[in-house]
XYZ file of C-alpha atoms in Angstrom:
372
model
C -23.079 -81.690 0.547
C -22.604 -79.859 3.933
C -18.780 -79.721 3.445
C -16.329 -76.394 3.584
C -15.937 -74.820 0.343
C -13.083 -72.790 -0.857
C -15.234 -70.174 -2.163
C -15.162 -66.492 -0.754
C -17.564 -63.678 -0.777
C -16.753 -60.124 -0.028
C -17.961 -58.777 3.266
C -20.760 -56.169 2.741
C -20.059 -52.372 3.987
C -22.694 -52.734 6.673
C -20.650 -55.000 8.448
C -18.242 -52.046 9.222
C -21.244 -49.708 9.943
C -20.804 -47.872 13.817
C -22.343 -50.018 16.376
C -24.657 -47.894 18.261
C -25.931 -49.675 21.299
C -27.961 -46.458 22.155
C -29.693 -46.107 18.960
C -30.630 -49.762 18.935
C -32.146 -49.713 22.519
C -34.389 -46.746 21.857
C -35.478 -48.194 18.465
C -36.251 -51.396 20.001
C -38.034 -50.397 22.962
C -40.147 -48.042 20.634
C -40.941 -50.781 18.061
C -41.570 -53.583 20.944
C -44.699 -51.094 22.007
C -46.577 -51.655 18.820
C -47.294 -55.234 19.407
C -49.468 -54.407 22.390
C -53.104 -55.223 23.106
C -55.182 -52.502 24.552
C -56.745 -53.424 28.080
C -58.827 -51.629 30.838
C -60.989 -52.373 33.319
C -64.884 -52.431 32.952
C -65.992 -48.641 33.005
C -68.888 -49.569 35.664
C -66.265 -51.752 37.948
C -67.062 -50.233 41.549
C -70.167 -48.375 40.659
C -72.491 -51.177 40.221
C -74.297 -49.946 43.510
C -76.506 -47.522 44.771
C -74.719 -45.077 47.642
C -74.731 -41.344 48.491
C -72.904 -39.456 50.934
C -74.532 -38.620 54.134
C -73.125 -34.898 54.007
C -72.008 -33.226 56.916
C -73.120 -33.239 60.538
C -73.072 -36.809 61.347
C -69.208 -36.996 62.433
C -68.640 -39.452 59.548
C -66.449 -39.389 56.135
C -68.217 -37.356 53.356
C -67.810 -40.772 51.233
C -70.793 -42.100 49.453
C -72.561 -45.046 51.226
C -74.605 -47.430 50.468
C -78.331 -46.997 50.454
C -80.777 -49.234 52.691
C -80.712 -51.142 55.872
C -80.877 -54.930 57.065
C -77.516 -56.089 56.022
C -73.755 -55.325 56.601
C -73.595 -53.575 53.196
C -75.756 -50.618 53.919
C -73.812 -47.807 55.141
C -70.448 -49.040 54.007
C -68.327 -46.798 51.858
C -68.449 -47.562 48.144
C -67.368 -45.895 44.988
C -64.106 -44.461 46.047
C -60.363 -46.109 45.493
C -60.084 -46.482 49.404
C -63.122 -48.065 49.557
C -63.879 -52.057 49.669
C -65.572 -52.679 46.449
C -65.108 -49.737 45.019
C -63.116 -48.813 41.757
C -59.662 -48.245 41.242
C -57.753 -44.763 41.052
C -57.850 -43.336 37.659
C -59.228 -46.557 35.743
C -57.342 -47.660 32.693
C -59.033 -46.905 29.109
C -58.422 -48.606 25.882
C -57.790 -45.222 24.337
C -54.240 -44.623 25.734
C -51.540 -44.328 23.153
C -50.325 -47.430 22.809
C -48.372 -47.468 19.738
C -45.037 -45.383 18.585
C -44.106 -43.964 15.432
C -40.178 -44.214 14.816
C -38.450 -42.014 12.443
C -37.074 -43.949 9.341
C -33.626 -43.105 9.511
C -33.482 -44.032 13.102
C -34.893 -47.492 12.252
C -32.051 -47.949 9.310
C -29.348 -46.812 11.652
C -30.335 -49.454 14.497
C -30.933 -52.222 11.589
C -27.206 -51.581 10.487
C -26.002 -51.615 13.984
C -27.677 -54.841 14.438
C -26.354 -56.392 11.275
C -22.769 -55.281 12.244
C -23.042 -56.575 15.603
C -23.846 -60.431 14.128
C -20.392 -60.250 12.456
C -18.695 -59.210 15.972
C -17.894 -63.087 17.393
C -17.073 -61.156 20.784
C -20.570 -60.074 20.985
C -22.224 -62.762 19.771
C -20.670 -65.490 22.435
C -21.553 -62.769 25.088
C -25.263 -62.814 24.072
C -24.814 -66.685 25.160
C -24.603 -68.553 21.700
C -22.321 -71.635 21.538
C -20.383 -70.464 18.544
C -17.014 -71.938 19.661
C -16.752 -74.614 16.801
C -18.341 -72.864 13.902
C -15.904 -71.925 11.101
C -16.190 -68.337 10.936
C -18.652 -65.367 11.924
C -20.702 -64.333 10.240
C -21.292 -67.556 8.862
C -22.373 -67.824 5.234
C -23.608 -71.216 3.266
C -24.276 -72.057 -0.007
C -27.935 -71.652 -1.574
C -28.563 -75.106 -1.848
C -30.221 -75.121 2.147
C -33.155 -73.062 0.515
C -34.207 -76.464 -1.380
C -34.374 -77.953 1.824
C -38.273 -79.266 2.669
C -37.232 -82.157 5.335
C -36.608 -81.173 9.222
C -33.873 -84.267 9.020
C -31.850 -82.337 6.050
C -31.830 -79.302 8.354
C -30.768 -81.318 11.557
C -27.881 -82.746 9.495
C -27.119 -79.379 8.092
C -26.817 -77.662 11.743
C -24.556 -80.598 12.855
C -22.160 -80.238 10.064
C -21.288 -76.469 10.216
C -21.075 -77.183 14.265
C -24.111 -75.084 15.130
C -25.928 -77.913 16.941
C -24.528 -76.651 20.551
C -26.771 -73.735 20.333
C -29.761 -75.836 19.626
C -28.871 -77.999 22.318
C -28.700 -74.885 24.822
C -32.049 -74.080 23.617
C -33.598 -77.619 24.538
C -31.849 -77.345 27.866
C -33.245 -74.114 28.639
C -36.842 -74.815 28.405
C -38.556 -73.999 31.608
C -41.944 -72.514 32.786
C -42.626 -68.870 33.075
C -42.060 -66.941 36.239
C -45.672 -64.979 36.477
C -49.000 -64.680 35.429
C -48.126 -65.663 31.956
C -48.316 -69.367 33.083
C -52.582 -69.146 33.079
C -52.685 -66.747 30.014
C -51.476 -69.952 27.403
C -47.668 -69.149 27.538
C -46.593 -71.539 30.242
C -42.959 -72.324 28.717
C -40.176 -70.292 27.766
C -37.057 -70.950 26.172
C -33.546 -69.262 24.795
C -33.241 -67.968 21.184
C -31.187 -70.235 18.869
C -29.778 -69.246 15.339
C -31.326 -66.711 12.674
C -31.505 -68.311 9.343
C -31.319 -65.441 6.588
C -32.429 -66.628 3.153
C -33.254 -64.993 -0.210
C -35.721 -67.391 -1.688
C -37.952 -70.071 0.317
C -38.242 -73.104 -1.772
C -39.073 -75.137 1.391
C -36.389 -73.827 3.742
C -39.296 -72.720 6.321
C -40.843 -75.960 6.252
C -37.636 -77.789 6.947
C -36.342 -75.548 10.018
C -39.517 -74.511 11.603
C -39.922 -77.545 13.981
C -36.673 -76.665 15.557
C -36.797 -75.060 18.994
C -34.961 -71.878 18.684
C -34.523 -71.404 14.942
C -35.685 -68.214 13.376
C -36.063 -67.697 9.699
C -36.025 -64.366 7.869
C -36.244 -62.939 4.408
C -33.206 -60.654 3.564
C -35.841 -58.053 2.363
C -37.659 -58.141 5.527
C -35.215 -58.282 8.356
C -36.792 -57.383 11.674
C -34.930 -55.378 14.600
C -36.658 -57.249 17.450
C -35.426 -60.594 15.735
C -31.988 -59.431 14.739
C -31.485 -58.127 18.544
C -34.099 -59.718 20.836
C -34.693 -58.072 23.832
C -32.509 -54.954 22.534
C -29.288 -57.228 23.150
C -26.751 -57.065 20.308
C -25.065 -59.915 18.555
C -27.560 -62.583 17.600
C -25.974 -65.848 16.074
C -27.102 -65.900 12.204
C -26.595 -68.274 9.460
C -26.829 -66.479 5.869
C -27.295 -67.826 2.481
C -24.735 -66.717 0.015
C -27.583 -64.930 -2.274
C -28.910 -63.242 0.872
C -25.240 -62.188 1.799
C -24.655 -60.587 -1.507
C -27.758 -58.920 -1.525
C -27.018 -56.682 1.382
C -24.783 -54.004 -0.427
C -27.845 -53.443 -2.721
C -30.142 -52.871 -0.024
C -28.017 -50.622 2.531
C -25.472 -49.849 0.020
C -21.834 -48.546 0.612
C -20.118 -45.749 1.427
C -19.168 -45.294 -2.404
C -22.555 -46.544 -4.164
C -25.992 -45.626 -2.558
C -28.563 -48.170 -2.044
C -30.804 -49.321 -4.575
C -33.877 -50.038 -2.414
C -33.824 -47.476 0.056
C -34.367 -43.631 -1.227
C -32.166 -40.917 0.549
C -29.920 -43.533 2.572
C -26.400 -43.177 3.094
C -24.760 -45.998 5.078
C -23.739 -44.516 8.695
C -20.237 -43.926 8.783
C -18.052 -44.153 12.144
C -16.770 -41.492 13.864
C -13.236 -42.909 13.946
C -12.120 -45.152 11.118
C -9.846 -47.091 13.651
C -11.405 -47.534 16.856
C -8.378 -49.157 18.663
C -7.434 -46.388 20.819
C -4.583 -48.373 21.939
C -2.798 -48.664 18.728
C -3.274 -45.355 17.771
C -1.571 -43.821 20.641
C 1.056 -46.142 20.300
C 1.696 -45.718 16.356
C 4.709 -43.796 15.379
C 3.163 -40.850 13.884
C 1.752 -39.947 17.122
C 4.972 -40.789 19.587
C 6.816 -39.184 16.868
C 4.958 -35.873 17.947
C 4.558 -36.140 21.686
C 7.315 -34.474 24.136
C 9.502 -36.782 26.005
C 8.213 -38.205 29.333
C 9.022 -36.252 32.374
C 10.751 -38.278 34.736
C 11.191 -35.789 37.400
C 8.474 -33.711 38.101
C 8.210 -31.135 40.836
C 5.735 -32.346 43.357
C 2.808 -29.456 44.506
C 3.286 -28.417 47.817
C 0.577 -29.564 50.177
C -0.919 -26.672 51.853
C -1.507 -27.263 55.762
C -3.765 -25.727 58.064
C -1.503 -23.814 60.666
C -4.309 -24.274 63.319
C -3.762 -28.289 63.029
C -0.681 -28.252 62.138
C 1.769 -27.099 65.144
C 5.013 -27.474 63.101
C 3.519 -25.353 60.298
C 2.567 -22.600 63.207
C 5.996 -22.570 64.531
C 7.536 -21.689 61.169
C 4.650 -18.847 60.794
C 4.983 -17.700 64.400
C 7.922 -19.095 66.574
C 6.805 -17.365 69.824
C 3.572 -19.649 69.416
C 5.806 -22.347 71.806
C 5.620 -19.841 74.296
C 2.137 -19.119 74.223
C 1.350 -22.604 73.982
C 3.089 -23.432 77.507
C 1.542 -20.445 79.156
C -1.838 -21.761 77.983
C -1.401 -24.842 79.434
C 0.078 -23.826 82.917
C -3.182 -20.923 82.908
C -5.676 -24.312 81.882
C -3.872 -26.427 85.080
C -4.177 -23.533 87.135
C -7.773 -23.137 86.727
C -8.601 -26.992 86.878
C -7.170 -27.218 90.381
C -8.913 -24.305 91.581
C -12.199 -25.769 90.710
C -11.594 -29.183 92.145
C -10.603 -27.259 95.388
C -7.024 -27.984 95.508
C -4.672 -25.577 97.524
C -2.728 -23.432 95.030
C 1.085 -24.201 95.078
C 2.852 -21.967 97.260
C 5.064 -19.332 95.419
C 8.632 -19.819 95.876
C 10.164 -16.075 97.301
C 13.772 -15.400 97.255
C 15.563 -15.389 100.289
C 16.012 -11.733 101.906
C 19.583 -10.051 101.464
C 21.821 -10.905 104.423
C 22.675 -7.766 105.891
C 26.209 -6.904 106.465
C 27.691 -6.927 110.390
C 28.351 -3.559 111.755
C 31.720 -2.383 112.016
C 33.173 -2.566 115.480
C 32.984 0.488 117.943
C 36.503 2.347 118.784
C 38.011 2.012 122.077
C 37.088 4.212 125.148
C 40.488 5.895 124.776
C 39.580 7.022 121.473
C 36.443 8.732 122.885
C 38.334 10.338 125.554
C 40.846 11.759 123.584
C 38.245 12.951 121.003
C 36.292 15.024 124.109
C 39.380 16.299 125.322
C 40.559 17.847 121.793
C 36.989 19.348 121.998
């Protein structure tokens, strides 16, 4: 009793279906709306008073005002959503479109995704379930538990398969609800525990129904709202052997069609092997790749010559001279603006005149005259 068995059960094909979180979230969101109850405000709310507008010419707003006198209420605005005691804007009606219809194929796709996610231990643990000690995921047990009728037997079974820590997590999570639900007969909330899926109920539901957090479903009537509460994948499921074997007949395989669902083919993943790192490192792909380039040409960074003076010098070597002249001109203008005297220009010294040759003596002059 409650001991591990050497028997094995083939894994149904639905556990290899693609896990599409987007499809599941959409379907869950739409189906969740089908359990809402219509609500609306009273059609008479805000209009149970005699009021009429005063019209124009009295320097007041044209909102309807309460008739009569002798009380504070008379003359006050009424009916409008901006008035005290008035109706709300766009009063809610009970004929809103509360429910949603979801395509059958979408619902079946979401169900396959939810079932496949229950077989991935990482997703189950990420959802918060305490499954560190259980033998394997998915957890399949013999059909004898379908004969249990006492809660004592159910508790002993959960302890044997190491699923009791998940129940203890539920006990520890029981708390008061935050919000108005406390006064609407739903004061306490708690986390979800394991989901037990069976094929035939021979007292099973009576044995497990008093354990907090445990949900029971028939394999022929699975519910997305129970398999993925809140739209979160990976609920911890305990399958009976007969229910586990029934999955191939319900959802079919890629070689054999379903016997219970017409015109349904099991969704096929886009990639047969989704381990991309393993694919890239495989010998077939590595053999077709070019060798790795170790020395690559670095692309030259284009620099703006108007902001980078070194680049401007390459384009225009005369730029340095122009820049110096501009700086001198700027300093000159600043000095003139401040009233400082302009620096005197250094003029070149006048050229030195050569000394005149000495005049000849008188004898020479006399001789010249005499010759004349």
